[in-house]
mmCIF file of C-alpha atoms in Angstrom:
data_model
loop_
_atom_site.group_PDB
_atom_site.id
_atom_site.type_symbol
_atom_site.label_atom_id
_atom_site.label_comp_id
_atom_site.label_asym_id
_atom_site.label_seq_id
_atom_site.Cartn_x
_atom_site.Cartn_y
_atom_site.Cartn_z
ATOM 1 C CA UNK K 1 -27.770 30.198 150.564
ATOM 2 C CA UNK K 2 -27.048 31.836 153.913
ATOM 3 C CA UNK K 3 -27.504 35.348 155.236
ATOM 4 C CA UNK K 4 -24.562 37.721 155.634
ATOM 5 C CA UNK K 5 -25.232 37.813 159.381
ATOM 6 C CA UNK K 6 -25.045 34.020 159.650
ATOM 7 C CA UNK K 7 -21.373 33.953 158.679
ATOM 8 C CA UNK K 8 -20.217 37.361 159.874
ATOM 9 C CA UNK K 9 -21.639 36.939 163.378
ATOM 10 C CA UNK K 10 -20.141 33.442 163.666
ATOM 11 C CA UNK K 11 -16.782 34.846 162.568
ATOM 12 C CA UNK K 12 -17.135 37.812 164.944
ATOM 13 C CA UNK K 13 -17.614 35.395 167.839
ATOM 14 C CA UNK K 14 -14.137 34.080 166.983
ATOM 15 C CA UNK K 15 -12.585 37.543 166.869
ATOM 16 C CA UNK K 16 -12.887 38.421 163.165
ATOM 17 C CA UNK K 17 -14.175 41.993 163.127
ATOM 18 C CA UNK K 18 -11.790 43.814 160.747
ATOM 19 C CA UNK K 19 -12.803 43.678 157.073
ATOM 20 C CA UNK K 20 -11.120 45.104 154.013
ATOM 21 C CA UNK K 21 -11.306 44.429 150.315
ATOM 22 C CA UNK K 22 -12.509 45.350 146.844
ATOM 23 C CA UNK K 23 -16.170 44.948 145.823
ATOM 24 C CA UNK K 24 -17.670 42.171 143.720
ATOM 25 C CA UNK K 25 -21.376 41.642 143.126
ATOM 26 C CA UNK K 26 -21.107 38.261 144.870
ATOM 27 C CA UNK K 27 -19.686 40.028 147.949
ATOM 28 C CA UNK K 28 -22.307 42.782 148.014
ATOM 29 C CA UNK K 29 -24.234 41.403 151.034
ATOM 30 C CA UNK K 30 -21.040 40.946 153.039
ATOM 31 C CA UNK K 31 -19.699 44.392 152.343
ATOM 32 C CA UNK K 32 -23.060 46.070 152.925
ATOM 33 C CA UNK K 33 -23.451 44.282 156.261
ATOM 34 C CA UNK K 34 -19.938 45.247 157.370
ATOM 35 C CA UNK K 35 -20.549 48.880 156.405
ATOM 36 C CA UNK K 36 -23.854 48.978 158.282
ATOM 37 C CA UNK K 37 -22.446 47.612 161.556
ATOM 38 C CA UNK K 38 -20.580 50.278 163.541
ATOM 39 C CA UNK K 39 -18.843 47.600 165.608
ATOM 40 C CA UNK K 40 -17.185 46.137 162.515
ATOM 41 C CA UNK K 41 -14.330 47.857 160.708
ATOM 42 C CA UNK K 42 -14.536 47.932 156.910
ATOM 43 C CA UNK K 43 -11.757 49.576 154.895
ATOM 44 C CA UNK K 44 -12.393 49.829 151.135
ATOM 45 C CA UNK K 45 -9.037 49.289 149.426
ATOM 46 C CA UNK K 46 -7.887 50.688 146.085
ATOM 47 C CA UNK K 47 -6.833 47.202 144.976
ATOM 48 C CA UNK K 48 -6.641 43.656 146.262
ATOM 49 C CA UNK K 49 -2.940 43.741 147.133
ATOM 50 C CA UNK K 50 -3.475 46.834 149.249
ATOM 51 C CA UNK K 51 -6.332 45.044 151.028
ATOM 52 C CA UNK K 52 -4.046 42.125 151.936
ATOM 53 C CA UNK K 53 -1.465 44.581 153.301
ATOM 54 C CA UNK K 54 -4.079 46.567 155.270
ATOM 55 C CA UNK K 55 -5.213 43.306 156.850
ATOM 56 C CA UNK K 56 -1.586 42.415 157.642
ATOM 57 C CA UNK K 57 -1.226 45.724 159.488
ATOM 58 C CA UNK K 58 -4.392 45.032 161.461
ATOM 59 C CA UNK K 59 -2.993 41.592 162.343
ATOM 60 C CA UNK K 60 0.196 43.195 163.656
ATOM 61 C CA UNK K 61 -2.056 45.387 165.783
ATOM 62 C CA UNK K 62 -3.720 42.365 167.351
ATOM 63 C CA UNK K 63 -6.871 42.142 165.207
ATOM 64 C CA UNK K 64 -8.161 39.157 163.230
ATOM 65 C CA UNK K 65 -8.787 40.269 159.661
ATOM 66 C CA UNK K 66 -10.900 39.251 156.665
ATOM 67 C CA UNK K 67 -9.898 40.168 153.090
ATOM 68 C CA UNK K 68 -12.589 40.122 150.386
ATOM 69 C CA UNK K 69 -11.932 40.157 146.653
ATOM 70 C CA UNK K 70 -13.067 38.976 143.259
ATOM 71 C CA UNK K 71 -10.928 36.219 141.781
ATOM 72 C CA UNK K 72 -10.024 38.545 138.912
ATOM 73 C CA UNK K 73 -8.069 40.574 141.469
ATOM 74 C CA UNK K 74 -6.240 37.619 142.976
ATOM 75 C CA UNK K 75 -3.251 38.304 140.736
ATOM 76 C CA UNK K 76 -2.941 41.762 142.264
ATOM 77 C CA UNK K 77 -2.691 40.157 145.694
ATOM 78 C CA UNK K 78 0.032 37.636 144.796
ATOM 79 C CA UNK K 79 2.917 39.882 145.844
ATOM 80 C CA UNK K 80 1.830 40.525 149.453
ATOM 81 C CA UNK K 81 0.424 37.006 149.892
ATOM 82 C CA UNK K 82 3.738 35.433 148.883
ATOM 83 C CA UNK K 83 6.272 37.986 150.152
ATOM 84 C CA UNK K 84 4.468 39.514 153.149
ATOM 85 C CA UNK K 85 2.023 37.048 154.711
ATOM 86 C CA UNK K 86 4.052 33.962 153.808
ATOM 87 C CA UNK K 87 7.399 35.452 154.842
ATOM 88 C CA UNK K 88 6.321 37.169 158.075
ATOM 89 C CA UNK K 89 3.761 34.444 158.946
ATOM 90 C CA UNK K 90 0.737 36.734 159.105
ATOM 91 C CA UNK K 91 -2.640 34.989 158.867
ATOM 92 C CA UNK K 92 -5.835 36.250 157.238
ATOM 93 C CA UNK K 93 -9.170 34.875 156.163
ATOM 94 C CA UNK K 94 -9.493 35.370 152.403
ATOM 95 C CA UNK K 95 -12.942 35.331 150.801
ATOM 96 C CA UNK K 96 -12.484 35.096 147.041
ATOM 97 C CA UNK K 97 -15.411 35.011 144.638
ATOM 98 C CA UNK K 98 -15.423 32.431 141.859
ATOM 99 C CA UNK K 99 -16.318 34.450 138.804
ATOM 100 C CA UNK K 100 -16.239 32.432 135.576
ATOM 101 C CA UNK K 101 -16.855 29.169 137.416
ATOM 102 C CA UNK K 102 -16.315 26.237 135.027
ATOM 103 C CA UNK K 103 -19.717 24.684 134.369
ATOM 104 C CA UNK K 104 -21.387 27.367 136.472
ATOM 105 C CA UNK K 105 -23.564 30.348 135.629
ATOM 106 C CA UNK K 106 -22.663 32.311 132.541
ATOM 107 C CA UNK K 107 -20.310 35.213 133.135
ATOM 108 C CA UNK K 108 -18.405 37.921 131.289
ATOM 109 C CA UNK K 109 -15.558 36.744 129.015
ATOM 110 C CA UNK K 110 -12.827 38.378 131.114
ATOM 111 C CA UNK K 111 -13.591 35.930 133.931
ATOM 112 C CA UNK K 112 -13.222 32.722 131.930
ATOM 113 C CA UNK K 113 -9.515 31.995 132.408
ATOM 114 C CA UNK K 114 -9.359 33.129 136.009
ATOM 115 C CA UNK K 115 -12.395 31.033 136.803
ATOM 116 C CA UNK K 116 -10.500 27.994 135.529
ATOM 117 C CA UNK K 117 -7.287 28.656 137.468
ATOM 118 C CA UNK K 118 -8.385 30.315 140.741
ATOM 119 C CA UNK K 119 -7.999 27.223 142.895
ATOM 120 C CA UNK K 120 -4.781 26.209 141.171
ATOM 121 C CA UNK K 121 -3.353 29.659 141.924
ATOM 122 C CA UNK K 122 -4.198 29.216 145.595
ATOM 123 C CA UNK K 123 -2.555 25.799 145.579
ATOM 124 C CA UNK K 124 0.608 27.229 143.982
ATOM 125 C CA UNK K 125 0.737 29.817 146.761
ATOM 126 C CA UNK K 126 0.242 27.014 149.303
ATOM 127 C CA UNK K 127 -2.959 28.604 150.593
ATOM 128 C CA UNK K 128 -5.495 25.963 151.685
ATOM 129 C CA UNK K 129 -9.017 26.649 150.483
ATOM 130 C CA UNK K 130 -12.584 25.440 150.794
ATOM 131 C CA UNK K 131 -15.838 26.508 149.171
ATOM 132 C CA UNK K 132 -17.703 29.187 151.068
ATOM 133 C CA UNK K 133 -20.515 27.612 153.110
ATOM 134 C CA UNK K 134 -24.018 27.834 151.690
ATOM 135 C CA UNK K 135 -25.772 26.217 154.668
ATOM 136 C CA UNK K 136 -25.821 27.478 158.247
ATOM 137 C CA UNK K 137 -24.863 24.018 159.471
ATOM 138 C CA UNK K 138 -21.599 24.203 157.462
ATOM 139 C CA UNK K 139 -20.289 27.446 158.986
ATOM 140 C CA UNK K 140 -18.892 26.120 162.260
ATOM 141 C CA UNK K 141 -16.890 23.341 160.583
ATOM 142 C CA UNK K 142 -15.312 25.776 158.123
ATOM 143 C CA UNK K 143 -14.365 28.194 160.890
ATOM 144 C CA UNK K 144 -12.996 25.335 162.990
ATOM 145 C CA UNK K 145 -10.721 24.375 160.088
ATOM 146 C CA UNK K 146 -9.661 28.011 159.688
ATOM 147 C CA UNK K 147 -8.812 28.244 163.399
ATOM 148 C CA UNK K 148 -6.810 25.019 163.310
ATOM 149 C CA UNK K 149 -4.856 26.161 160.250
ATOM 150 C CA UNK K 150 -3.993 29.541 161.785
ATOM 151 C CA UNK K 151 -2.932 27.933 165.067
ATOM 152 C CA UNK K 152 -0.588 25.558 163.248
ATOM 153 C CA UNK K 153 0.842 27.825 160.533
ATOM 154 C CA UNK K 154 0.007 31.547 161.123
ATOM 155 C CA UNK K 155 -0.774 31.709 157.395
ATOM 156 C CA UNK K 156 -3.806 32.732 155.275
ATOM 157 C CA UNK K 157 -6.766 30.459 154.597
ATOM 158 C CA UNK K 158 -9.186 31.010 151.694
ATOM 159 C CA UNK K 159 -12.900 30.482 151.158
ATOM 160 C CA UNK K 160 -13.940 30.438 147.496
ATOM 161 C CA UNK K 161 -17.430 31.899 147.111
ATOM 162 C CA UNK K 162 -19.736 30.745 144.325
ATOM 163 C CA UNK K 163 -22.592 32.832 142.945
ATOM 164 C CA UNK K 164 -25.703 33.135 145.132
ATOM 165 C CA UNK K 165 -23.963 31.870 148.263
ATOM 166 C CA UNK K 166 -25.269 34.795 150.367
ATOM 167 C CA UNK K 167 -28.709 36.380 150.321
ATOM 168 C CA UNK K 168 -28.981 40.119 149.550
ATOM 169 C CA UNK K 169 -28.416 42.783 152.187
ATOM 170 C CA UNK K 170 -29.218 46.459 151.495
ATOM 171 C CA UNK K 171 -26.534 49.114 151.179
ATOM 172 C CA UNK K 172 -26.877 51.727 153.938
ATOM 173 C CA UNK K 173 -27.086 55.376 152.965
ATOM 174 C CA UNK K 174 -23.564 56.735 152.505
ATOM 175 C CA UNK K 175 -22.250 59.243 154.990
ATOM 176 C CA UNK K 176 -21.837 62.748 153.630
ATOM 177 C CA UNK K 177 -18.188 63.776 153.725
ATOM 178 C CA UNK K 178 -16.442 67.007 152.857
ATOM 179 C CA UNK K 179 -13.198 66.787 150.925
ATOM 180 C CA UNK K 180 -10.197 68.544 152.409
ATOM 181 C CA UNK K 181 -7.177 69.661 150.422
ATOM 182 C CA UNK K 182 -4.570 71.123 152.761
ATOM 183 C CA UNK K 183 -2.105 73.780 151.794
ATOM 184 C CA UNK K 184 1.363 72.285 151.423
ATOM 185 C CA UNK K 185 3.874 73.823 153.799
ATOM 186 C CA UNK K 186 7.651 74.021 153.522
ATOM 187 C CA UNK K 187 9.916 73.588 150.533
ATOM 188 C CA UNK K 188 12.503 71.103 149.334
ATOM 189 C CA UNK K 189 15.536 73.224 148.447
ATOM 190 C CA UNK K 190 18.774 72.058 146.832
ATOM 191 C CA UNK K 191 20.790 70.794 149.814
ATOM 192 C CA UNK K 192 19.400 67.325 150.348
ATOM 193 C CA UNK K 193 20.197 65.147 153.368
ATOM 194 C CA UNK K 194 21.318 61.544 153.099
ATOM 195 C CA UNK K 195 18.899 58.751 153.839
ATOM 196 C CA UNK K 196 21.078 57.700 156.777
ATOM 197 C CA UNK K 197 20.960 61.153 158.390
ATOM 198 C CA UNK K 198 17.160 61.243 158.092
ATOM 199 C CA UNK K 199 16.819 57.777 159.618
ATOM 200 C CA UNK K 200 19.177 58.682 162.451
ATOM 201 C CA UNK K 201 16.941 61.672 163.286
ATOM 202 C CA UNK K 202 13.883 59.437 163.238
ATOM 203 C CA UNK K 203 15.499 56.822 165.477
ATOM 204 C CA UNK K 204 16.565 59.546 167.939
ATOM 205 C CA UNK K 205 13.093 61.090 168.124
ATOM 206 C CA UNK K 206 10.760 58.120 168.370
ATOM 207 C CA UNK K 207 9.598 56.467 171.550
ATOM 208 C CA UNK K 208 8.173 53.247 172.870
ATOM 209 C CA UNK K 209 4.643 53.967 171.610
ATOM 210 C CA UNK K 210 5.827 54.859 168.116
ATOM 211 C CA UNK K 211 5.526 51.921 165.719
ATOM 212 C CA UNK K 212 7.864 52.361 162.739
ATOM 213 C CA UNK K 213 7.232 50.535 159.442
ATOM 214 C CA UNK K 214 10.288 50.740 157.163
ATOM 215 C CA UNK K 215 9.743 50.017 153.477
ATOM 216 C CA UNK K 216 11.542 47.257 151.632
ATOM 217 C CA UNK K 217 14.986 47.889 150.142
ATOM 218 C CA UNK K 218 17.767 49.887 151.751
ATOM 219 C CA UNK K 219 15.519 51.859 154.121
ATOM 220 C CA UNK K 220 14.864 48.939 156.455
ATOM 221 C CA UNK K 221 18.462 47.769 156.285
ATOM 222 C CA UNK K 222 19.858 51.202 157.142
ATOM 223 C CA UNK K 223 17.384 51.667 159.992
ATOM 224 C CA UNK K 224 18.330 48.257 161.408
ATOM 225 C CA UNK K 225 22.012 49.235 161.311
ATOM 226 C CA UNK K 226 21.269 52.462 163.172
ATOM 227 C CA UNK K 227 19.026 51.035 165.895
ATOM 228 C CA UNK K 228 17.271 47.682 166.174
ATOM 229 C CA UNK K 229 14.171 47.976 168.341
ATOM 230 C CA UNK K 230 11.113 45.808 168.957
ATOM 231 C CA UNK K 231 8.833 48.593 167.707
ATOM 232 C CA UNK K 232 10.585 48.659 164.306
ATOM 233 C CA UNK K 233 9.229 46.553 161.439
ATOM 234 C CA UNK K 234 11.676 45.943 158.569
ATOM 235 C CA UNK K 235 9.794 45.055 155.409
ATOM 236 C CA UNK K 236 11.081 42.668 152.792
ATOM 237 C CA UNK K 237 9.256 42.080 149.515
ATOM 238 C CA UNK K 238 5.673 43.260 148.929
ATOM 239 C CA UNK K 239 7.011 46.521 147.476
ATOM 240 C CA UNK K 240 4.637 49.440 147.820
ATOM 241 C CA UNK K 241 2.665 47.893 150.680
ATOM 242 C CA UNK K 242 4.323 49.676 153.616
ATOM 243 C CA UNK K 243 1.780 52.498 153.784
ATOM 244 C CA UNK K 244 -1.151 50.056 153.649
ATOM 245 C CA UNK K 245 0.370 47.986 156.468
ATOM 246 C CA UNK K 246 0.723 51.214 158.448
ATOM 247 C CA UNK K 247 -2.907 52.108 157.735
ATOM 248 C CA UNK K 248 -4.214 48.778 158.998
ATOM 249 C CA UNK K 249 -2.076 49.040 162.112
ATOM 250 C CA UNK K 250 -3.044 52.664 162.766
ATOM 251 C CA UNK K 251 -6.746 51.824 162.522
ATOM 252 C CA UNK K 252 -6.419 48.794 164.783
ATOM 253 C CA UNK K 253 -4.422 50.586 167.497
ATOM 254 C CA UNK K 254 -5.557 54.193 167.520
ATOM 255 C CA UNK K 255 -3.768 54.814 170.806
ATOM 256 C CA UNK K 256 -0.344 54.336 169.206
ATOM 257 C CA UNK K 257 1.441 56.515 166.666
ATOM 258 C CA UNK K 258 2.334 54.679 163.472
ATOM 259 C CA UNK K 259 5.188 56.049 161.362
ATOM 260 C CA UNK K 260 5.726 54.656 157.880
ATOM 261 C CA UNK K 261 9.072 55.278 156.173
ATOM 262 C CA UNK K 262 8.216 55.023 152.495
ATOM 263 C CA UNK K 263 10.253 55.304 149.305
ATOM 264 C CA UNK K 264 9.520 57.019 146.015
ATOM 265 C CA UNK K 265 9.608 53.861 143.918
ATOM 266 C CA UNK K 266 7.480 51.983 146.418
ATOM 267 C CA UNK K 267 4.918 54.766 146.705
ATOM 268 C CA UNK K 268 4.586 54.993 142.922
ATOM 269 C CA UNK K 269 3.994 51.249 142.666
ATOM 270 C CA UNK K 270 0.797 51.438 144.752
ATOM 271 C CA UNK K 271 -0.146 55.094 144.571
ATOM 272 C CA UNK K 272 -3.823 54.322 145.217
ATOM 273 C CA UNK K 273 -2.938 53.517 148.820
ATOM 274 C CA UNK K 274 -2.517 57.237 149.517
ATOM 275 C CA UNK K 275 -6.129 57.854 148.498
ATOM 276 C CA UNK K 276 -7.284 55.124 150.891
ATOM 277 C CA UNK K 277 -5.247 56.671 153.715
ATOM 278 C CA UNK K 278 -6.687 60.114 153.026
ATOM 279 C CA UNK K 279 -10.238 58.754 153.083
ATOM 280 C CA UNK K 280 -9.719 56.596 156.189
ATOM 281 C CA UNK K 281 -8.099 59.613 157.906
ATOM 282 C CA UNK K 282 -6.232 57.881 160.751
ATOM 283 C CA UNK K 283 -5.194 60.677 163.101
ATOM 284 C CA UNK K 284 -2.254 58.647 164.434
ATOM 285 C CA UNK K 285 -0.460 58.053 161.110
ATOM 286 C CA UNK K 286 2.723 59.885 160.068
ATOM 287 C CA UNK K 287 3.764 59.085 156.487
ATOM 288 C CA UNK K 288 7.378 60.073 155.768
ATOM 289 C CA UNK K 289 8.408 59.629 152.147
ATOM 290 C CA UNK K 290 12.145 59.527 151.441
ATOM 291 C CA UNK K 291 12.487 60.485 147.793
ATOM 292 C CA UNK K 292 15.911 60.064 146.156
ATOM 293 C CA UNK K 293 14.385 59.817 142.674
ATOM 294 C CA UNK K 294 15.846 56.349 142.077
ATOM 295 C CA UNK K 295 15.642 52.640 142.868
ATOM 296 C CA UNK K 296 18.802 52.553 144.986
ATOM 297 C CA UNK K 297 18.676 48.886 145.977
ATOM 298 C CA UNK K 298 18.526 47.654 142.366
ATOM 299 C CA UNK K 299 21.346 49.743 140.931
ATOM 300 C CA UNK K 300 20.174 53.341 141.006
ATOM 301 C CA UNK K 301 17.745 53.345 138.077
ATOM 302 C CA UNK K 302 15.676 56.532 138.010
ATOM 303 C CA UNK K 303 12.072 56.739 139.164
ATOM 304 C CA UNK K 304 9.797 59.434 137.726
ATOM 305 C CA UNK K 305 9.522 61.541 140.874
ATOM 306 C CA UNK K 306 11.652 64.313 139.424
ATOM 307 C CA UNK K 307 8.494 65.020 137.388
ATOM 308 C CA UNK K 308 5.889 63.844 139.933
ATOM 309 C CA UNK K 309 4.952 65.948 142.944
ATOM 310 C CA UNK K 310 4.162 63.347 145.603
ATOM 311 C CA UNK K 311 3.410 66.010 148.218
ATOM 312 C CA UNK K 312 0.731 67.394 145.902
ATOM 313 C CA UNK K 313 -0.612 63.856 145.464
ATOM 314 C CA UNK K 314 -0.929 63.471 149.244
ATOM 315 C CA UNK K 315 -2.727 66.813 149.479
ATOM 316 C CA UNK K 316 -5.110 65.807 146.679
ATOM 317 C CA UNK K 317 -5.781 62.529 148.524
ATOM 318 C CA UNK K 318 -6.951 64.392 151.603
ATOM 319 C CA UNK K 319 -4.136 64.023 154.142
ATOM 320 C CA UNK K 320 -4.734 66.418 157.037
ATOM 321 C CA UNK K 321 -1.238 67.950 156.864
ATOM 322 C CA UNK K 322 1.324 67.905 154.056
ATOM 323 C CA UNK K 323 4.781 69.395 154.080
ATOM 324 C CA UNK K 324 8.031 69.356 152.142
ATOM 325 C CA UNK K 325 11.371 69.634 153.867
ATOM 326 C CA UNK K 326 15.075 68.908 153.640
ATOM 327 C CA UNK K 327 15.698 70.505 157.044
ATOM 328 C CA UNK K 328 16.447 67.994 159.847
ATOM 329 C CA UNK K 329 15.001 70.433 162.367
ATOM 330 C CA UNK K 330 11.668 70.548 160.572
ATOM 331 C CA UNK K 331 11.614 66.752 160.399
ATOM 332 C CA UNK K 332 12.218 66.549 164.153
ATOM 333 C CA UNK K 333 9.385 69.038 164.670
ATOM 334 C CA UNK K 334 7.101 66.844 162.597
ATOM 335 C CA UNK K 335 8.082 63.822 164.687
ATOM 336 C CA UNK K 336 7.295 65.721 167.882
ATOM 337 C CA UNK K 337 4.055 67.290 166.639
ATOM 338 C CA UNK K 338 0.832 66.375 168.446
ATOM 339 C CA UNK K 339 -1.615 67.640 165.815
ATOM 340 C CA UNK K 340 -3.949 65.116 164.224
ATOM 341 C CA UNK K 341 -2.981 63.315 161.034
ATOM 342 C CA UNK K 342 -2.674 61.703 158.668
ATOM 343 C CA UNK K 343 0.454 63.781 158.231
ATOM 344 C CA UNK K 344 2.602 63.479 155.096
ATOM 345 C CA UNK K 345 6.221 64.651 155.055
ATOM 346 C CA UNK K 346 8.017 64.610 151.705
ATOM 347 C CA UNK K 347 11.810 64.569 152.101
ATOM 348 C CA UNK K 348 14.041 64.737 149.034
ATOM 349 C CA UNK K 349 17.226 62.789 149.847
ATOM 350 C CA UNK K 350 20.532 62.034 148.200
ATOM 351 C CA UNK K 351 20.975 58.714 146.381
ATOM 352 C CA UNK K 352 23.463 56.237 147.812
ATOM 353 C CA UNK K 353 24.386 55.630 151.438
ATOM 354 C CA UNK K 354 26.502 57.418 154.010
ATOM 355 C CA UNK K 355 26.662 54.333 156.205
ATOM 356 C CA UNK K 356 27.576 50.693 155.753
ATOM 357 C CA UNK K 357 24.627 48.509 154.824
ATOM 358 C CA UNK K 358 23.835 45.515 157.015
ATOM 359 C CA UNK K 359 21.174 42.848 156.738
ATOM 360 C CA UNK K 360 18.985 42.138 159.776
ATOM 361 C CA UNK K 361 20.100 39.058 161.684
ATOM 362 C CA UNK K 362 16.579 38.678 163.031
ATOM 363 C CA UNK K 363 14.284 36.725 160.689
ATOM 364 C CA UNK K 364 11.046 38.206 159.275
ATOM 365 C CA UNK K 365 8.786 35.965 161.421
ATOM 366 C CA UNK K 366 10.792 37.025 164.485
ATOM 367 C CA UNK K 367 10.392 40.694 163.499
ATOM 368 C CA UNK K 368 6.622 40.261 163.260
ATOM 369 C CA UNK K 369 6.252 38.253 166.480
ATOM 370 C CA UNK K 370 8.477 40.671 168.394
ATOM 371 C CA UNK K 371 6.455 43.652 167.202
ATOM 372 C CA UNK K 372 3.141 41.995 168.008
ATOM 373 C CA UNK K 373 4.353 41.130 171.507
ATOM 374 C CA UNK K 374 5.589 44.714 171.985
ATOM 375 C CA UNK K 375 2.227 46.144 170.887
ATOM 376 C CA UNK K 376 0.279 43.709 173.057
ATOM 377 C CA UNK K 377 2.199 44.908 176.121
ATOM 378 C CA UNK K 378 1.292 48.547 175.423
ATOM 379 C CA UNK K 379 -2.085 48.917 177.081
ATOM 380 C CA UNK K 380 -4.413 51.415 175.372
ATOM 381 C CA UNK K 381 -4.147 54.917 176.744
ATOM 382 C CA UNK K 382 -7.321 56.322 178.270
ATOM 383 C CA UNK K 383 -8.263 59.601 176.667
#
């Protein structure tokens, strides 16, 4: 058994200072230590897939990230691990607890099957893994292997944590927070703009220090056709993860403005991410949701947003500002606003396209590398 500080401080010395995840009793010392240290970032995610995406955003922002989860939640993380990290070549250190360990300590029945297949799942996803170190003398070798793997592949590496690997660490007293539920401004109206017209306004009113994350589907493809820029990130796969990527990036580079272009179907798929954004309260995040009430890229099947008020959801989640609009002028005003976020803009749009769809000629790894190089060249602004 080791102490939480033994591993975390060794990892910090190698640049790992951004933590996110979902609690497990095995991880309690790690999470408590990360919460207690003001020089470490810890973002509690609504689910394991969101945590992987938050870490991916931090990686794009130049941070080295650690994702913590129980093995029962590994299935929730499969989508971003296989269609975000693997496709864009974004590394992360995964710490996954081995609940239901075969031949190990007794555990609850829901952990039995996952305990048997955890390592096989990692192998299927081509994620190398080792057991989490339980001796101080083992830590350096494990981190050396992690470093070598990242240098060669830019892909995730997993440590599988058995019970009683880390000695207890007390939970610090929680900070007292006051919930905020902003009044929603604006209105939708009947005359909806096209997605293309909205994206053209965004492209025309964003600058070099605006990092734009475009959700998977037609949104990224249309934006690419309008203007391809190094500060634009075109998602593929990992549906619903765009806002979590934006959150991780916004928290890791607070001097830049991060704009996420989300979709109704994507937002519904991981609605808990909005609660995490509201709680984390990044002042530099602008969340624009383009809502055409359908899954356009798969044939136009309806979503349920004709009956779901996503602006009201954002307000209930504690965004600083929430507005509805179909007016291009109001959208431009939101893009030019300097008030603190997170700011949520709900735009009802027409289904279909008013422009020819193209597929990016630049590959996903090139998109990620280009963005990371662009961000690295933008020195933090002194405020």
